[in-house]
XYZ file of C-alpha atoms in Angstrom:
445
model
C 13.872 -12.502 -10.455
C 13.080 -10.751 -6.959
C 10.112 -8.573 -6.549
C 11.015 -5.862 -3.847
C 9.190 -3.827 -1.191
C 10.639 -0.518 0.065
C 13.830 -1.318 2.202
C 14.114 -4.754 0.558
C 17.592 -5.636 -1.227
C 18.971 -8.072 -3.376
C 22.601 -9.194 -4.084
C 24.066 -8.221 -7.641
C 25.966 -10.156 -9.938
C 29.454 -8.688 -11.600
C 29.278 -7.048 -14.542
C 27.243 -4.182 -16.161
C 23.714 -3.641 -14.776
C 20.673 -2.229 -16.554
C 17.960 -0.243 -14.714
C 14.957 0.796 -16.625
C 12.052 2.942 -15.678
C 9.683 2.894 -18.676
C 6.919 5.897 -18.960
C 6.830 9.748 -18.948
C 9.490 10.038 -16.594
C 13.386 11.319 -16.340
C 15.981 9.090 -14.899
C 19.075 10.234 -13.376
C 21.682 9.288 -10.854
C 24.078 10.267 -8.147
C 27.392 8.608 -7.750
C 28.434 8.977 -4.051
C 30.961 7.427 -1.370
C 29.902 6.260 1.905
C 29.196 9.810 3.237
C 26.161 10.027 0.774
C 28.015 13.032 -1.074
C 29.114 13.790 -4.619
C 32.823 14.240 -5.240
C 31.893 16.735 -7.801
C 29.153 17.838 -10.541
C 30.327 15.279 -13.035
C 28.723 12.557 -10.491
C 25.395 13.787 -11.266
C 24.189 11.804 -14.241
C 21.077 13.210 -16.092
C 19.869 14.058 -19.576
C 21.891 16.902 -19.991
C 25.131 15.168 -18.429
C 24.392 11.497 -19.587
C 27.387 9.845 -18.642
C 30.018 9.366 -15.708
C 32.824 6.723 -15.237
C 30.858 3.336 -15.012
C 27.276 5.103 -15.423
C 25.729 6.045 -18.779
C 22.100 7.113 -19.383
C 20.156 6.333 -22.512
C 16.303 7.568 -22.763
C 14.737 5.540 -19.803
C 17.843 3.204 -19.383
C 20.607 3.551 -16.687
C 23.474 1.248 -17.263
C 25.748 1.119 -14.265
C 28.968 -0.924 -14.497
C 29.991 -1.013 -10.449
C 33.834 -1.990 -11.328
C 34.184 1.235 -13.651
C 32.877 3.654 -11.184
C 35.516 6.442 -10.392
C 37.735 5.819 -7.275
C 35.861 5.840 -3.859
C 32.422 5.612 -5.280
C 30.265 3.070 -3.252
C 26.702 4.140 -4.027
C 24.652 5.160 -6.946
C 21.171 6.720 -6.402
C 18.485 6.233 -8.836
C 16.162 9.348 -9.007
C 12.766 9.698 -11.104
C 11.178 12.870 -11.770
C 8.763 13.567 -14.180
C 9.463 14.273 -17.901
C 7.549 17.319 -17.658
C 9.336 19.505 -15.107
C 7.156 20.258 -11.921
C 4.544 17.589 -12.629
C 3.458 15.825 -9.500
C 4.490 12.145 -9.787
C 0.980 11.422 -8.470
C -0.495 12.528 -11.581
C 1.312 9.706 -13.591
C 1.576 5.904 -13.547
C 3.504 4.665 -10.828
C 7.205 4.005 -12.092
C 8.265 0.496 -12.095
C 12.089 -0.117 -11.975
C 13.389 -3.240 -13.787
C 16.737 -4.272 -13.341
C 18.747 -6.995 -15.641
C 22.162 -8.436 -15.464
C 24.926 -9.542 -17.785
C 22.956 -11.503 -20.660
C 19.956 -9.611 -20.252
C 19.031 -11.849 -17.254
C 16.057 -10.276 -15.032
C 17.422 -9.455 -11.770
C 14.838 -7.578 -9.634
C 11.689 -5.531 -10.049
C 10.235 -2.724 -7.925
C 7.485 -0.863 -7.838
C 7.121 1.797 -5.063
C 4.062 2.703 -3.066
C 2.139 5.351 -5.783
C 3.673 8.763 -5.339
C 1.318 11.799 -4.220
C 2.381 15.352 -5.010
C 5.885 14.629 -4.883
C 7.955 15.640 -7.876
C 11.154 13.892 -6.878
C 11.273 10.055 -6.063
C 14.252 8.209 -4.619
C 13.585 4.964 -6.325
C 16.448 2.803 -5.578
C 20.148 2.629 -4.694
C 23.278 0.420 -5.621
C 25.776 0.055 -2.938
C 28.643 -1.991 -2.194
C 28.675 -4.118 1.089
C 32.233 -5.608 1.184
C 33.228 -7.212 -2.281
C 29.389 -7.416 -3.257
C 27.181 -4.806 -4.967
C 23.544 -4.879 -3.844
C 20.342 -3.176 -4.960
C 18.126 -1.578 -2.393
C 14.561 -0.513 -3.320
C 13.841 3.094 -1.452
C 10.605 4.132 -3.001
C 10.797 7.615 -1.037
C 9.329 10.965 -2.095
C 11.691 13.485 -1.410
C 10.485 16.758 0.478
C 12.745 19.419 -1.233
C 12.563 19.253 -4.872
C 15.105 18.126 -7.332
C 17.306 21.501 -6.425
C 17.300 20.574 -2.987
C 18.091 16.822 -3.667
C 20.970 17.822 -5.575
C 22.378 20.281 -2.845
C 21.766 17.578 -0.379
C 24.084 15.303 -2.389
C 26.744 18.141 -2.700
C 26.073 19.077 -6.424
C 26.976 22.664 -7.062
C 23.566 24.508 -7.875
C 24.192 27.665 -10.417
C 22.389 30.724 -8.785
C 22.439 34.472 -9.521
C 22.383 36.680 -6.555
C 19.454 38.718 -7.734
C 17.164 37.205 -8.787
C 17.873 33.317 -7.838
C 18.066 31.314 -11.088
C 16.427 27.904 -11.304
C 18.486 24.694 -10.904
C 20.439 24.251 -14.205
C 19.871 20.454 -14.741
C 15.915 21.155 -14.878
C 16.451 23.498 -18.097
C 15.523 21.191 -21.046
C 15.011 23.507 -24.043
C 17.836 25.871 -24.742
C 17.138 29.461 -24.134
C 13.820 28.774 -22.374
C 13.233 29.917 -18.942
C 12.572 26.454 -16.950
C 10.253 26.703 -13.642
C 11.636 26.465 -10.594
C 11.924 22.859 -8.983
C 11.602 24.210 -5.325
C 8.221 25.217 -4.650
C 7.534 28.766 -4.608
C 7.469 30.515 -1.012
C 3.633 31.053 -0.128
C 2.285 34.279 0.330
C 2.692 35.865 3.885
C 0.232 38.904 4.022
C 0.115 38.409 7.888
C 3.669 38.642 8.492
C 3.499 35.263 10.210
C 7.112 34.377 9.020
C 8.614 37.661 10.384
C 6.814 37.183 13.953
C 8.055 33.451 14.183
C 11.630 34.181 13.111
C 11.751 37.233 15.258
C 10.890 34.944 18.145
C 13.166 32.192 16.938
C 16.252 34.713 16.940
C 15.704 36.004 20.489
C 15.674 32.226 21.725
C 18.811 31.664 19.708
C 17.169 29.240 17.083
C 17.805 29.667 13.356
C 15.152 31.154 11.113
C 12.682 28.846 9.059
C 11.285 29.422 5.561
C 7.870 29.114 4.773
C 6.718 25.898 2.671
C 3.621 25.961 0.354
C 2.902 22.136 1.129
C 3.161 22.695 4.757
C 0.904 25.905 4.482
C -1.555 23.959 2.280
C -1.520 20.977 4.837
C -1.862 23.602 7.390
C -4.818 25.259 5.800
C -6.908 22.084 5.064
C -6.445 20.764 8.475
C -7.442 24.030 9.934
C -10.600 23.891 7.727
C -11.292 20.532 8.905
C -11.063 21.314 12.492
C -13.402 24.282 11.929
C -15.888 22.375 10.272
C -16.026 19.692 12.983
C -15.722 22.420 15.852
C -12.954 20.614 17.700
C -9.160 20.443 17.833
C -7.498 17.150 17.003
C -4.714 15.355 15.204
C -7.276 13.969 12.945
C -9.955 16.502 11.638
C -13.405 15.840 11.459
C -12.784 14.067 7.754
C -10.765 11.548 9.632
C -7.545 12.445 8.215
C -4.435 12.916 10.261
C -2.318 16.255 10.026
C 0.462 14.044 9.252
C -1.222 12.272 6.446
C -1.938 15.610 4.927
C 1.998 16.849 5.242
C 2.814 13.728 3.198
C -0.183 13.924 0.897
C 1.372 17.657 -0.282
C 4.138 16.070 -1.116
C 6.475 17.059 1.657
C 8.617 14.164 2.914
C 10.008 14.903 6.212
C 12.656 13.245 8.833
C 10.938 14.824 11.904
C 7.914 17.173 12.133
C 6.043 19.086 15.042
C 2.850 21.004 15.042
C 0.548 23.405 17.171
C -3.272 22.974 16.963
C -4.739 26.032 18.669
C -8.104 27.369 18.842
C -9.042 31.043 20.396
C -6.465 33.533 18.858
C -7.780 36.456 16.390
C -4.612 37.103 14.614
C -1.248 35.697 13.793
C 0.338 38.175 16.296
C -1.870 36.762 18.878
C -1.078 33.236 17.837
C 2.575 33.475 17.575
C 2.296 35.292 21.221
C 0.148 32.460 22.593
C 2.796 30.014 21.453
C 5.294 31.970 23.598
C 3.591 31.229 27.086
C 3.355 27.496 27.560
C 6.547 25.487 27.774
C 5.719 22.697 25.646
C 4.640 25.201 22.806
C 7.874 27.388 23.338
C 9.745 24.042 22.733
C 8.305 23.507 19.336
C 8.519 27.012 18.352
C 12.015 27.655 19.237
C 13.380 24.136 18.205
C 16.528 24.359 16.130
C 15.996 21.220 14.170
C 12.948 22.611 12.280
C 13.894 24.429 8.931
C 10.614 24.779 7.204
C 7.264 25.844 8.565
C 3.541 26.214 7.555
C 0.621 28.136 8.949
C -3.314 27.707 8.301
C -6.472 28.826 9.836
C -10.187 28.885 9.462
C -13.526 30.206 11.210
C -15.958 27.897 12.455
C -19.185 29.525 10.874
C -21.545 29.427 14.066
C -19.352 30.525 17.031
C -16.770 32.558 14.924
C -13.981 30.671 16.651
C -10.632 30.375 14.783
C -8.808 27.219 14.475
C -5.318 27.510 13.831
C -2.657 24.843 12.613
C 1.128 25.751 12.575
C 3.512 23.041 11.076
C 7.307 22.888 11.567
C 9.405 20.167 9.856
C 12.965 19.191 8.695
C 12.824 17.541 5.060
C 13.659 14.000 4.416
C 17.529 13.234 3.452
C 19.215 10.183 3.180
C 21.911 11.709 5.487
C 19.463 12.575 8.067
C 17.696 9.102 8.155
C 21.207 7.401 8.637
C 22.025 9.690 11.117
C 18.539 8.871 12.878
C 19.404 5.136 12.529
C 22.816 5.609 14.068
C 21.540 7.819 17.206
C 18.931 4.650 17.815
C 21.633 2.239 17.746
C 24.011 4.115 19.733
C 21.433 4.794 22.480
C 20.365 1.221 22.383
C 23.996 0.052 22.983
C 24.512 2.549 25.802
C 21.440 0.509 27.397
C 23.097 -2.857 26.989
C 26.525 -1.758 27.816
C 25.138 0.025 31.258
C 23.616 -3.583 31.824
C 26.958 -5.498 31.208
C 25.797 -6.619 27.988
C 28.119 -6.569 24.670
C 26.983 -3.712 22.225
C 25.093 -4.998 18.917
C 26.578 -4.465 15.830
C 24.528 -2.620 12.858
C 23.445 -5.437 10.355
C 22.366 -3.837 6.909
C 20.172 -6.746 6.108
C 18.084 -6.061 9.364
C 18.179 -2.336 8.521
C 16.714 -2.925 5.058
C 13.923 -5.259 6.819
C 13.172 -2.732 9.506
C 12.897 0.216 7.060
C 10.870 -1.769 4.716
C 8.215 -2.375 7.704
C 8.430 1.258 8.704
C 7.471 2.279 5.322
C 4.768 -0.379 4.749
C 3.080 0.700 8.113
C 2.780 4.456 6.880
C 1.744 2.915 3.371
C -0.899 0.634 4.480
C -2.005 2.686 7.521
C -1.461 -0.147 10.122
C 0.739 -0.695 13.185
C 1.517 -4.208 14.183
C 4.238 -6.688 14.152
C 2.099 -8.555 11.715
C 1.753 -7.045 8.375
C -1.612 -7.139 6.299
C -0.291 -9.991 3.971
C 0.271 -11.937 7.488
C 4.069 -11.326 7.341
C 5.942 -11.669 10.513
C 9.194 -10.106 11.687
C 11.171 -13.296 11.039
C 9.551 -13.560 7.696
C 10.667 -10.109 6.662
C 14.343 -10.385 7.942
C 14.409 -13.954 5.799
C 12.907 -12.073 2.617
C 15.462 -9.619 3.151
C 18.198 -12.032 3.204
C 19.034 -12.558 6.807
C 20.423 -15.752 7.967
C 20.037 -15.266 11.850
C 18.643 -18.162 13.771
C 16.386 -15.864 15.742
C 14.754 -12.521 15.457
C 13.016 -10.110 17.666
C 11.171 -6.961 16.992
C 10.278 -3.553 18.787
C 7.998 -0.979 17.048
C 6.799 2.167 18.226
C 5.021 5.329 16.640
C 4.556 9.111 17.389
C 8.131 9.568 18.871
C 9.794 12.729 17.357
C 13.556 11.804 18.390
C 15.811 8.511 18.940
C 16.207 9.720 22.507
C 12.183 9.493 22.886
C 11.893 6.307 21.182
C 14.673 4.608 23.164
C 13.387 5.852 26.319
C 9.691 4.509 25.610
C 11.044 1.166 24.712
C 13.238 0.938 27.685
C 10.029 1.775 30.020
C 8.160 -0.826 28.478
C 8.843 -4.391 29.871
C 8.503 -6.574 26.503
C 10.451 -3.861 24.595
C 13.068 -3.746 27.173
C 13.597 -7.311 27.355
C 14.375 -7.393 23.605
C 17.080 -4.598 23.968
C 18.591 -6.377 26.803
C 18.544 -9.900 25.627
C 21.933 -11.387 26.029
C 21.844 -13.706 22.901
C 20.938 -10.966 20.389
C 24.591 -9.873 18.450
C 23.019 -7.410 15.450
C 20.470 -4.700 15.083
C 18.885 -2.788 12.418
C 16.725 0.451 12.612
C 13.977 1.603 10.315
C 12.440 5.021 10.440
C 9.436 6.685 8.440
C 7.705 9.787 8.538
C 3.776 9.970 7.726
C 0.787 8.095 8.807
C -1.665 8.505 11.438
C 0.756 8.726 14.008
C 3.541 10.734 12.167
C 6.494 8.689 12.734
C 7.031 4.780 12.615
C 10.256 2.984 14.108
C 11.199 -0.392 13.671
C 14.112 -2.018 15.969
C 15.054 -5.480 14.414
C 17.306 -7.526 16.459
C 19.157 -10.798 15.229
C 21.200 -13.774 16.907
């Protein structure tokens, strides 16, 4: 039996597979194609719709027969939520996935990093690679609730124009009004959202929505800065603003922040952001979809400390797009140097993703993990058979272009990118930790 880490994978035998998560959890599954989208609502298996072709849910047990899935299905994503609607998973025991094959043979076990405020966890996925099906461990808290998860996978979500109705699958008791899966919008007594969206509209950027998790993290960080009497990514309590965001249950694929002291009102603060080139760039960035604001007063001086957060929630599609962009930009540099482009490698990608997630979860930044494992150890554990392995890591960069440019400006990283012997590549990315973003580029020959 394989004990998996985030990003790790294992090949699966033919025949029905049993996936079980014991405890106070609801298990659900989304059946998709290579595009990560369901074909229709019937592809969502959950407690009110416990069966689809090739997949059946019974209590805490999901049985999947890959050969019997509907035509075009190449992936089954396994999702865990608390049985008590809206309960943060961090208040419950860590969910453990156990997978058995035909005849009850144990195949794999996965214990994700302990969740915090997340209410939804992408636990694992079954996916087809050629003629073989594999299991990949994910352990990724989802940043936009069960309703947002369903929408991002293409499930139709029922809604009444006025007022909006909660996501139907979350309704467990007939006739009882279920609480919403999405966090409620925070109060905006200062009119901050209107000021921000008016400024973004003038710049041609789409509006953002306030998010309670981002606002909670922003308030906590502003208070920590005010208590210490200084601005900083880390507050006086030693906690980074990005750690506060993920601790509040918001998983992101990209993030930006403004840390400011001086303005007395939200209006003055937004005006200040529009004066400098770099603050304007973040304020107007069209990639951001959610925002949060917090401010606090330093008691002695009366100075006000502000934290504004800008983010885009994590989705599997955004993660795949980001990895593809890094690969494309890397291959562009190789072609420019007269070298062959690198082929994407799923095994290397799994090992790279696991390392990025591990650096966030265990708060380190190194090619050597706390358990002593090296890049070639992690690649081999993921199933790689390449003779030679190389690794680039980076942290803090906000985009694929930024991270590849940084690597190309570093002689050691550049040498890996332009090494003629390398033939394959895998990309890992995770948001969180002290630096906000952690990147891993794994090469194989």
